[in-house]
Amino acid sequence: MNDWSEGWSGDNRGRYGRGSGSAQPESARVMRQVRRGAAPPPGPGPSAPPYGGGVPQQPSYVDGQGHGGDGYDSGYNTGQVYGSPGGHGPGQGRGGAGRPAPDWRRRIKWTAITVVTALVVTTVGTYFWADSKLNREVDLSKVIERPEAGEGTNYLIVGSDSREGMTDDQKKDLHTGSAEGKRTDSMMILHTGDNGSTLISLPRDSDVEIPSFVGSDSGKTYPGTGRHTKLNAAYAEDGPELLVRTVEHNTGLRLDHYVEIGFAGFANIVDAVGGVEMDIPQDIKDKKSGADLKKGKQTLNGEEALAFVRTRYALAGSDLDRTKNQQKFLSALASQVATPSTVLNPFKLYPTMGAGLDSLIVDKDMGLFDLASMFWAMKSVSGGEGTSMNMPISGSVGGNLKWDDAKVKQLVQELKNDEKVTVSGN
């Protein structure tokens, strides 16, 4: 048996670490020193001091890369990441596959689906929220002896002087007074159809006949007696149902929907939309309505707007001039509500819808689409695509305004047939 030092030879060094066929057991492998930098010059160099127990000197690295000139590879790692040639991370080396590129089609698809879903949910939620706020209090099925329906759709739009829900301060600020009950302050027929929209004001002092009717609360039938009175008295006597019955009886035009708004609701809508721009034709100062407006273009807030549409004593044509101002303002308000700055701005749209829907009283068959159609029709009138007029007047009787029967008959016939209106009003 050879000693370790005597058995060490060049041949044995070549087989070191690879196993041996001899019976002599191999000693424990010793980690070889890594030399970095350039290879040493040829020639004998200093040998390593002997290690205890006759451990032989470790061979030097001739090429500086961890193996000798005989092609021997020790397997010692020189700082590379295992499985990553050149020291690169996984998948980043030469010839390796990089990180997969983003699937932009998939991302765009799911983004679009998310946006569309959010819009649908918001739209559906808004629809049911708005629909639940409509006050469907008027039952047109109680109206008897109604005319036959014609082409297009007819709305009766009523502005009442209701002070319901108003505080004393609000009544004072809006100059409404504190009268009990409700009366109509303005009445209009809006016709929509294929030949444009027509907005017709019905002066509240119009002379009309009160026909037979069924009481809205009592259910009792009251026969007609041929009694004539002012149009707004019909509303004061038995509310919206009798007003609809009276307008239909005196015009022969069937009304499909009823829409009413009170003082406070009107002012709230104007404020919610941020005011309405109007071109005031003259200086207006009226103590009863509270109007104190200068001639020219200006933006009216809710209080100013209400005073403007209620003013009649400061106008030469009194109630007839007032109805014209009401038409102009309502058309301008509809245009303001329908602008992108309102519709596309949730911070303005929802307060406007809330203020409007809370204060509107409509018939039981009125839906949101009917209401939207009404506003768009009013907007078209202000844009010059429709007609606005007063009911044709022929004179007065007993202090009330008498309609021109011949012109009214022609007007109603054109509306029934959804024809272009050729009749002029006052």
Short mmCIF file of C-alpha atoms in Angstrom, two decimals:
data_model
loop_
_atom_site.label_atom_id
_atom_site.label_comp_id
_atom_site.label_asym_id
_atom_site.label_seq_id
_atom_site.Cartn_x
_atom_site.Cartn_y
_atom_site.Cartn_z
CA MET A 1 0.00 0.00 0.00
CA ASN A 2 1.44 3.31 -1.08
CA ASP A 3 1.67 6.41 0.99
CA TRP A 4 -0.47 9.31 -0.28
CA SER A 5 2.58 11.43 -1.12
CA GLU A 6 4.38 8.60 -2.86
CA GLY A 7 1.29 7.53 -4.81
CA TRP A 8 0.67 10.97 -6.25
CA SER A 9 1.78 11.20 -9.83
CA GLY A 10 0.93 12.99 -13.08
CA ASP A 11 -1.24 10.10 -14.18
CA ASN A 12 -3.08 10.04 -10.92
CA ARG A 13 -3.71 13.80 -11.21
CA GLY A 14 -5.32 13.27 -14.56
CA ARG A 15 -7.77 10.85 -13.01
CA TYR A 16 -8.42 12.84 -9.86
CA GLY A 17 -12.09 13.44 -9.30
CA ARG A 18 -13.11 10.98 -12.04
CA GLY A 19 -12.87 7.79 -10.06
CA SER A 20 -10.14 5.22 -10.23
CA GLY A 21 -9.87 1.64 -11.04
CA SER A 22 -7.26 1.03 -8.36
CA ALA A 23 -8.04 -0.36 -4.98
CA GLN A 24 -6.70 2.72 -3.36
CA PRO A 25 -9.57 4.90 -2.13
CA GLU A 26 -9.69 8.46 -3.32
CA SER A 27 -9.37 11.16 -0.74
CA ALA A 28 -12.03 13.80 -0.19
CA ARG A 29 -12.19 16.30 -3.01
CA VAL A 30 -10.78 19.67 -2.28
CA MET A 31 -12.38 22.77 -3.86
CA ARG A 32 -9.95 24.20 -6.28
CA GLN A 33 -8.92 27.82 -6.15
CA VAL A 34 -10.50 30.07 -8.77
CA ARG A 35 -8.10 32.41 -10.36
CA ARG A 36 -9.66 35.39 -12.11
CA GLY A 37 -8.01 37.59 -14.62
CA ALA A 38 -5.34 36.75 -17.16
CA ALA A 39 -3.57 33.42 -17.16
CA PRO A 40 -0.15 33.37 -15.42
CA PRO A 41 2.95 33.29 -17.57
CA PRO A 42 4.37 29.89 -18.36
CA GLY A 43 7.01 28.47 -16.15
CA PRO A 44 7.18 26.98 -12.74
CA GLY A 45 5.49 28.92 -10.05
CA PRO A 46 5.56 28.67 -6.34
CA SER A 47 3.91 25.62 -5.05
CA ALA A 48 1.25 25.74 -2.40
CA PRO A 49 2.42 24.90 1.04
CA PRO A 50 1.63 21.40 2.02
CA TYR A 51 -1.58 20.90 3.82
CA GLY A 52 -1.68 18.81 6.89
CA GLY A 53 -1.59 15.14 6.34
CA GLY A 54 0.38 15.36 3.15
CA VAL A 55 -2.36 16.98 1.09
CA PRO A 56 -0.84 17.58 -2.33
CA GLN A 57 -0.50 20.95 -3.93
CA GLN A 58 -3.54 21.89 -6.08
CA PRO A 59 -2.91 22.27 -9.76
CA SER A 60 -2.98 25.78 -11.13
CA TYR A 61 -5.41 27.06 -13.80
CA VAL A 62 -3.52 27.57 -16.95
CA ASP A 63 -6.19 29.33 -18.99
CA GLY A 64 -7.81 31.34 -16.16
CA GLN A 65 -11.17 29.68 -16.74
CA GLY A 66 -11.09 26.93 -14.19
CA HIS A 67 -9.53 24.06 -16.10
CA GLY A 68 -6.13 23.01 -17.06
CA GLY A 69 -4.57 22.73 -20.38
CA ASP A 70 -5.45 19.03 -20.60
CA GLY A 71 -9.13 19.85 -21.05
CA TYR A 72 -10.09 18.90 -17.54
CA ASP A 73 -13.33 20.63 -16.25
CA SER A 74 -13.70 20.72 -12.53
CA GLY A 75 -17.38 21.62 -12.68
CA TYR A 76 -16.72 24.54 -10.37
CA ASN A 77 -19.22 27.42 -10.95
CA THR A 78 -17.55 30.68 -11.80
CA GLY A 79 -20.39 32.97 -10.82
CA GLN A 80 -22.87 31.99 -13.47
CA VAL A 81 -26.49 31.27 -12.60
CA TYR A 82 -27.07 27.56 -13.05
CA GLY A 83 -28.81 26.85 -16.28
CA SER A 84 -28.11 30.38 -17.52
CA PRO A 85 -25.17 30.67 -19.87
CA GLY A 86 -23.27 33.90 -19.68
CA GLY A 87 -24.59 34.76 -16.20
CA HIS A 88 -28.05 35.86 -17.42
CA GLY A 89 -31.32 35.09 -15.65
CA PRO A 90 -33.68 32.39 -16.81
CA GLY A 91 -34.95 32.91 -20.31
CA GLN A 92 -32.65 35.92 -20.89
CA GLY A 93 -29.59 34.28 -22.25
CA ARG A 94 -28.50 34.02 -25.84
CA GLY A 95 -30.93 31.83 -27.70
CA GLY A 96 -33.39 31.71 -24.74
CA ALA A 97 -37.01 32.84 -25.01
CA GLY A 98 -37.75 36.29 -23.41
CA ARG A 99 -40.81 37.31 -21.30
CA PRO A 100 -44.03 36.79 -23.33
CA ALA A 101 -45.32 39.98 -24.99
CA PRO A 102 -48.59 41.42 -23.54
CA ASP A 103 -51.73 40.20 -25.26
CA TRP A 104 -53.12 43.63 -26.12
CA ARG A 105 -56.14 42.24 -27.96
CA ARG A 106 -57.20 40.39 -24.86
CA ARG A 107 -56.60 43.42 -22.62
CA ILE A 108 -58.58 45.74 -24.93
CA LYS A 109 -61.39 43.21 -25.17
CA TRP A 110 -61.81 42.90 -21.40
CA THR A 111 -61.46 46.65 -20.89
CA ALA A 112 -64.23 47.25 -23.43
CA ILE A 113 -66.43 44.62 -21.78
CA THR A 114 -65.88 46.22 -18.37
CA VAL A 115 -66.70 49.73 -19.64
CA VAL A 116 -69.81 48.60 -21.51
CA THR A 117 -71.04 46.63 -18.49
CA ALA A 118 -70.54 49.65 -16.22
CA LEU A 119 -72.44 51.89 -18.65
CA VAL A 120 -75.32 49.43 -18.94
CA VAL A 121 -75.60 49.02 -15.18
CA THR A 122 -75.47 52.81 -14.67
CA THR A 123 -78.05 53.45 -17.39
CA VAL A 124 -80.46 50.82 -16.12
CA GLY A 125 -80.02 52.00 -12.54
CA THR A 126 -80.60 55.63 -13.54
CA TYR A 127 -83.73 54.69 -15.49
CA PHE A 128 -85.36 52.89 -12.56
CA TRP A 129 -84.28 55.63 -10.14
CA ALA A 130 -85.79 58.34 -12.33
CA ASP A 131 -88.93 56.33 -13.10
CA SER A 132 -89.57 55.83 -9.39
CA LYS A 133 -89.49 59.60 -8.80
CA LEU A 134 -92.30 60.44 -11.23
CA ASN A 135 -95.46 61.52 -9.42
CA ARG A 136 -98.16 59.79 -11.47
CA GLU A 137 -101.17 61.33 -9.75
CA VAL A 138 -103.49 62.27 -12.63
CA ASP A 139 -105.91 59.61 -13.85
CA LEU A 140 -107.08 60.48 -17.36
CA SER A 141 -109.36 57.42 -17.37
CA LYS A 142 -111.75 59.50 -15.25
CA VAL A 143 -112.21 61.97 -18.11
CA ILE A 144 -115.48 61.25 -19.96
CA GLU A 145 -116.75 61.89 -23.52
CA ARG A 146 -113.28 62.27 -24.98
CA PRO A 147 -112.57 63.19 -28.63
CA GLU A 148 -111.08 60.61 -30.97
CA ALA A 149 -107.30 60.42 -31.02
CA GLY A 150 -105.48 61.90 -33.99
CA GLU A 151 -101.93 61.63 -35.35
CA GLY A 152 -98.97 62.61 -33.20
CA THR A 153 -98.94 63.21 -29.44
CA ASN A 154 -100.54 66.06 -27.48
CA TYR A 155 -99.34 67.19 -24.04
CA LEU A 156 -101.16 69.59 -21.73
CA ILE A 157 -98.41 71.43 -19.82
CA VAL A 158 -99.56 73.30 -16.73
CA GLY A 159 -97.74 75.68 -14.43
CA SER A 160 -99.59 75.88 -11.14
CA ASP A 161 -99.29 78.40 -8.35
CA SER A 162 -99.04 75.62 -5.80
CA ARG A 163 -97.08 76.62 -2.71
CA GLU A 164 -97.08 73.12 -1.27
CA GLY A 165 -93.92 72.34 0.69
CA MET A 166 -92.66 75.94 0.59
CA THR A 167 -91.43 77.66 3.75
CA ASP A 168 -92.43 81.19 4.66
CA ASP A 169 -88.98 82.42 3.62
CA GLN A 170 -89.32 80.75 0.21
CA LYS A 171 -92.75 82.30 -0.32
CA LYS A 172 -91.26 85.67 0.54
CA ASP A 173 -88.20 85.25 -1.69
CA LEU A 174 -90.26 84.03 -4.64
CA HIS A 175 -93.04 86.59 -4.12
CA THR A 176 -95.72 83.90 -4.29
CA GLY A 177 -97.93 85.05 -1.45
CA SER A 178 -99.68 82.52 0.81
CA ALA A 179 -102.95 81.80 -0.99
CA GLU A 180 -104.43 78.42 -0.16
CA GLY A 181 -105.18 75.76 -2.75
CA LYS A 182 -103.89 75.59 -6.33
CA ARG A 183 -104.64 77.52 -9.49
CA THR A 184 -103.17 77.36 -12.96
CA ASP A 185 -100.75 80.14 -13.73
CA SER A 186 -100.05 78.98 -17.28
CA MET A 187 -101.44 76.34 -19.68
CA MET A 188 -100.00 75.14 -22.98
CA ILE A 189 -100.70 72.44 -25.54
CA LEU A 190 -97.57 70.87 -27.06
CA HIS A 191 -98.11 68.81 -30.21
CA THR A 192 -95.32 66.55 -31.45
CA GLY A 193 -95.36 64.69 -34.76
CA ASP A 194 -93.70 64.15 -38.11
CA ASN A 195 -94.21 67.75 -39.24
CA GLY A 196 -92.48 69.51 -36.41
CA SER A 197 -93.67 70.57 -32.98
CA THR A 198 -96.26 73.19 -32.13
CA LEU A 199 -96.52 74.95 -28.76
CA ILE A 200 -99.83 76.73 -28.16
CA SER A 201 -100.50 78.88 -25.07
CA LEU A 202 -104.00 78.92 -23.61
CA PRO A 203 -104.54 82.25 -21.78
CA ARG A 204 -105.87 81.54 -18.32
CA ASP A 205 -108.57 84.19 -18.84
CA SER A 206 -109.92 82.34 -21.90
CA ASP A 207 -113.73 82.14 -21.96
CA VAL A 208 -114.75 78.44 -21.92
CA GLU A 209 -117.78 76.28 -21.20
CA ILE A 210 -117.60 73.86 -18.25
CA PRO A 211 -118.99 70.56 -19.58
CA SER A 212 -120.42 67.56 -17.72
CA PHE A 213 -117.73 65.71 -15.78
CA VAL A 214 -117.07 63.04 -13.17
CA GLY A 215 -115.64 64.31 -9.88
CA SER A 216 -112.05 63.21 -9.46
CA ASP A 217 -112.54 62.36 -5.79
CA SER A 218 -116.27 61.79 -5.40
CA GLY A 219 -116.79 59.81 -8.59
CA LYS A 220 -120.11 61.59 -8.95
CA THR A 221 -121.27 62.82 -12.37
CA TYR A 222 -121.94 66.54 -12.64
CA PRO A 223 -124.06 67.42 -15.70
CA GLY A 224 -123.10 70.40 -17.83
CA THR A 225 -125.27 73.49 -17.55
CA GLY A 226 -123.74 75.62 -20.30
CA ARG A 227 -121.92 77.68 -17.70
CA HIS A 228 -119.06 79.84 -19.02
CA THR A 229 -116.09 80.93 -16.95
CA LYS A 230 -112.34 81.49 -17.15
CA LEU A 231 -110.27 78.47 -18.14
CA ASN A 232 -108.22 78.45 -14.94
CA ALA A 233 -111.46 78.13 -12.90
CA ALA A 234 -111.84 74.55 -14.16
CA TYR A 235 -108.61 73.55 -12.47
CA ALA A 236 -109.55 75.35 -9.26
CA GLU A 237 -112.93 73.61 -9.23
CA ASP A 238 -111.90 69.97 -9.61
CA GLY A 239 -108.24 69.73 -10.51
CA PRO A 240 -106.36 68.32 -13.51
CA GLU A 241 -109.05 65.89 -14.67
CA LEU A 242 -111.67 68.63 -15.08
CA LEU A 243 -109.12 70.91 -16.75
CA VAL A 244 -108.34 68.20 -19.33
CA ARG A 245 -112.06 67.57 -19.83
CA THR A 246 -112.72 71.31 -20.35
CA VAL A 247 -109.86 71.80 -22.85
CA GLU A 248 -110.90 68.74 -24.85
CA HIS A 249 -114.58 69.82 -24.87
CA ASN A 250 -113.81 73.37 -26.05
CA THR A 251 -111.17 72.42 -28.65
CA GLY A 252 -112.15 68.94 -29.86
CA LEU A 253 -108.49 67.86 -29.50
CA ARG A 254 -107.67 64.73 -27.49
CA LEU A 255 -104.87 65.18 -24.94
CA ASP A 256 -102.56 62.19 -24.50
CA HIS A 257 -100.52 63.33 -21.49
CA TYR A 258 -100.64 65.80 -18.62
CA VAL A 259 -97.60 67.50 -17.02
CA GLU A 260 -97.73 69.99 -14.14
CA ILE A 261 -95.09 71.88 -12.20
CA GLY A 262 -95.42 74.23 -9.21
CA PHE A 263 -93.62 77.43 -8.27
CA ALA A 264 -90.90 75.88 -6.11
CA GLY A 265 -90.19 73.06 -8.55
CA PHE A 266 -89.81 75.48 -11.44
CA ALA A 267 -87.26 77.60 -9.56
CA ASN A 268 -85.35 74.51 -8.40
CA ILE A 269 -84.97 73.16 -11.94
CA VAL A 270 -83.60 76.48 -13.18
CA ASP A 271 -81.07 76.63 -10.34
CA ALA A 272 -80.06 72.98 -10.79
CA VAL A 273 -79.25 73.53 -14.46
CA GLY A 274 -77.14 76.56 -13.59
CA GLY A 275 -79.54 79.25 -14.80
CA VAL A 276 -81.06 79.97 -18.20
CA GLU A 277 -79.88 82.62 -20.63
CA MET A 278 -82.63 84.91 -21.92
CA ASP A 279 -82.75 88.01 -24.06
CA ILE A 280 -85.16 90.27 -22.18
CA PRO A 281 -86.95 92.52 -24.72
CA GLN A 282 -87.55 95.41 -22.32
CA ASP A 283 -86.95 96.60 -18.79
CA ILE A 284 -89.39 94.81 -16.48
CA LYS A 285 -90.32 95.94 -12.99
CA ASP A 286 -93.33 94.28 -11.36
CA LYS A 287 -93.93 94.40 -7.61
CA LYS A 288 -96.49 91.58 -7.68
CA SER A 289 -94.19 89.04 -9.37
CA GLY A 290 -91.00 90.51 -7.92
CA ALA A 291 -89.47 91.03 -11.36
CA ASP A 292 -86.76 93.69 -11.62
CA LEU A 293 -84.97 92.93 -14.87
CA LYS A 294 -83.03 95.06 -17.35
CA LYS A 295 -83.31 94.80 -21.10
CA GLY A 296 -80.75 92.60 -22.83
CA LYS A 297 -79.10 89.18 -22.69
CA GLN A 298 -78.62 87.73 -19.22
CA THR A 299 -78.71 84.48 -17.25
CA LEU A 300 -81.71 84.16 -14.95
CA ASN A 301 -81.58 82.14 -11.75
CA GLY A 302 -84.60 80.35 -10.33
CA GLU A 303 -86.05 83.34 -8.48
CA GLU A 304 -85.59 85.70 -11.44
CA ALA A 305 -86.97 83.15 -13.90
CA LEU A 306 -90.14 82.60 -11.87
CA ALA A 307 -90.70 86.37 -11.61
CA PHE A 308 -90.17 86.71 -15.37
CA VAL A 309 -92.74 84.06 -16.41
CA ARG A 310 -95.32 85.36 -13.90
CA THR A 311 -95.12 89.03 -14.89
CA ARG A 312 -98.13 90.46 -16.72
CA TYR A 313 -98.97 93.84 -15.17
CA ALA A 314 -95.75 95.38 -16.50
CA LEU A 315 -96.50 94.19 -20.06
CA ALA A 316 -98.59 96.04 -22.63
CA GLY A 317 -100.39 92.88 -23.75
CA SER A 318 -100.92 91.65 -20.20
CA ASP A 319 -101.72 87.94 -20.18
CA LEU A 320 -101.10 87.48 -23.93
CA ASP A 321 -97.60 88.93 -23.64
CA ARG A 322 -96.99 86.86 -20.54
CA THR A 323 -97.82 83.61 -22.36
CA LYS A 324 -95.32 84.53 -25.07
CA ASN A 325 -92.62 85.04 -22.43
CA GLN A 326 -93.54 81.70 -20.86
CA GLN A 327 -93.14 79.94 -24.20
CA LYS A 328 -89.76 81.52 -24.82
CA PHE A 329 -88.49 80.66 -21.38
CA LEU A 330 -89.69 77.04 -21.31
CA SER A 331 -88.14 76.43 -24.73
CA ALA A 332 -84.87 77.98 -23.54
CA LEU A 333 -84.97 75.86 -20.38
CA ALA A 334 -85.52 72.69 -22.41
CA SER A 335 -82.56 73.63 -24.62
CA GLN A 336 -80.36 74.17 -21.57
CA VAL A 337 -81.35 70.83 -20.05
CA ALA A 338 -80.59 69.03 -23.32
CA THR A 339 -77.09 70.48 -23.80
CA PRO A 340 -74.04 68.15 -23.55
CA SER A 341 -72.75 70.24 -20.62
CA THR A 342 -75.79 69.05 -18.65
CA VAL A 343 -76.44 65.59 -20.07
CA LEU A 344 -72.77 64.45 -19.92
CA ASN A 345 -72.03 65.99 -16.53
CA PRO A 346 -73.37 63.73 -13.75
CA PHE A 347 -72.81 66.48 -11.17
CA LYS A 348 -75.32 68.63 -13.08
CA LEU A 349 -77.52 65.97 -14.70
CA TYR A 350 -78.61 64.14 -11.53
CA PRO A 351 -79.45 67.29 -9.52
CA THR A 352 -81.42 68.60 -12.52
CA MET A 353 -83.29 65.33 -12.95
CA GLY A 354 -83.90 65.09 -9.23
CA ALA A 355 -85.24 68.64 -8.98
CA GLY A 356 -87.43 68.20 -12.04
CA LEU A 357 -88.83 64.76 -11.34
CA ASP A 358 -89.56 65.57 -7.70
CA SER A 359 -91.64 68.58 -8.66
CA LEU A 360 -93.51 67.21 -11.69
CA ILE A 361 -97.02 65.78 -11.52
CA VAL A 362 -97.93 63.63 -14.52
CA ASP A 363 -100.65 61.26 -15.66
CA LYS A 364 -100.54 57.56 -14.83
CA ASP A 365 -99.56 56.55 -18.38
CA MET A 366 -96.62 58.96 -18.62
CA GLY A 367 -93.24 57.28 -19.00
CA LEU A 368 -89.70 58.63 -19.02
CA PHE A 369 -89.50 58.32 -22.80
CA ASP A 370 -92.69 60.37 -23.14
CA LEU A 371 -91.19 63.01 -20.87
CA ALA A 372 -87.93 63.05 -22.83
CA SER A 373 -89.87 63.36 -26.07
CA MET A 374 -91.70 66.37 -24.64
CA PHE A 375 -88.45 68.13 -23.69
CA TRP A 376 -86.87 67.46 -27.09
CA ALA A 377 -89.96 68.82 -28.81
CA MET A 378 -89.81 72.00 -26.72
CA LYS A 379 -86.12 72.31 -27.54
CA SER A 380 -86.91 72.08 -31.25
CA VAL A 381 -89.42 74.91 -30.90
CA SER A 382 -86.76 77.20 -29.46
CA GLY A 383 -84.36 76.11 -32.21
CA GLY A 384 -86.70 77.34 -34.93
CA GLU A 385 -87.77 73.86 -36.05
CA GLY A 386 -91.27 74.24 -34.62
CA THR A 387 -94.05 76.77 -34.12
CA SER A 388 -95.06 78.70 -31.01
CA MET A 389 -98.27 80.72 -30.81
CA ASN A 390 -101.17 81.81 -28.66
CA MET A 391 -104.63 80.39 -29.13
CA PRO A 392 -106.31 82.62 -31.78
CA ILE A 393 -108.42 85.30 -30.06
CA SER A 394 -111.31 87.17 -31.66
CA GLY A 395 -112.16 89.56 -28.84
CA SER A 396 -113.49 89.49 -25.30
CA VAL A 397 -116.76 88.65 -23.57
CA GLY A 398 -117.57 89.52 -19.97
CA GLY A 399 -113.93 90.43 -19.36
CA ASN A 400 -112.71 87.06 -20.66
CA LEU A 401 -110.80 86.38 -23.88
CA LYS A 402 -112.95 84.81 -26.61
CA TRP A 403 -111.33 82.35 -29.00
CA ASP A 404 -111.68 82.71 -32.75
CA ASP A 405 -113.88 79.69 -33.45
CA ALA A 406 -113.05 79.40 -37.15
CA LYS A 407 -109.28 79.57 -36.63
CA VAL A 408 -109.42 77.23 -33.64
CA LYS A 409 -111.32 74.67 -35.72
CA GLN A 410 -108.72 74.84 -38.52
CA LEU A 411 -105.85 74.67 -36.05
CA VAL A 412 -107.25 71.60 -34.32
CA GLN A 413 -107.85 69.87 -37.65
CA GLU A 414 -104.23 70.44 -38.70
CA LEU A 415 -102.99 69.09 -35.36
CA LYS A 416 -105.21 66.01 -35.60
CA ASN A 417 -103.87 65.23 -39.06
CA ASP A 418 -100.30 66.07 -37.96
CA GLU A 419 -100.04 68.65 -40.70
CA LYS A 420 -97.91 71.77 -40.81
CA VAL A 421 -99.73 74.46 -38.84
CA THR A 422 -100.74 77.41 -41.03
CA VAL A 423 -102.97 79.22 -38.53
CA SER A 424 -101.49 82.26 -36.78
CA GLY A 425 -102.30 83.16 -33.21
CA ASN A 426 -102.21 86.39 -31.27
#
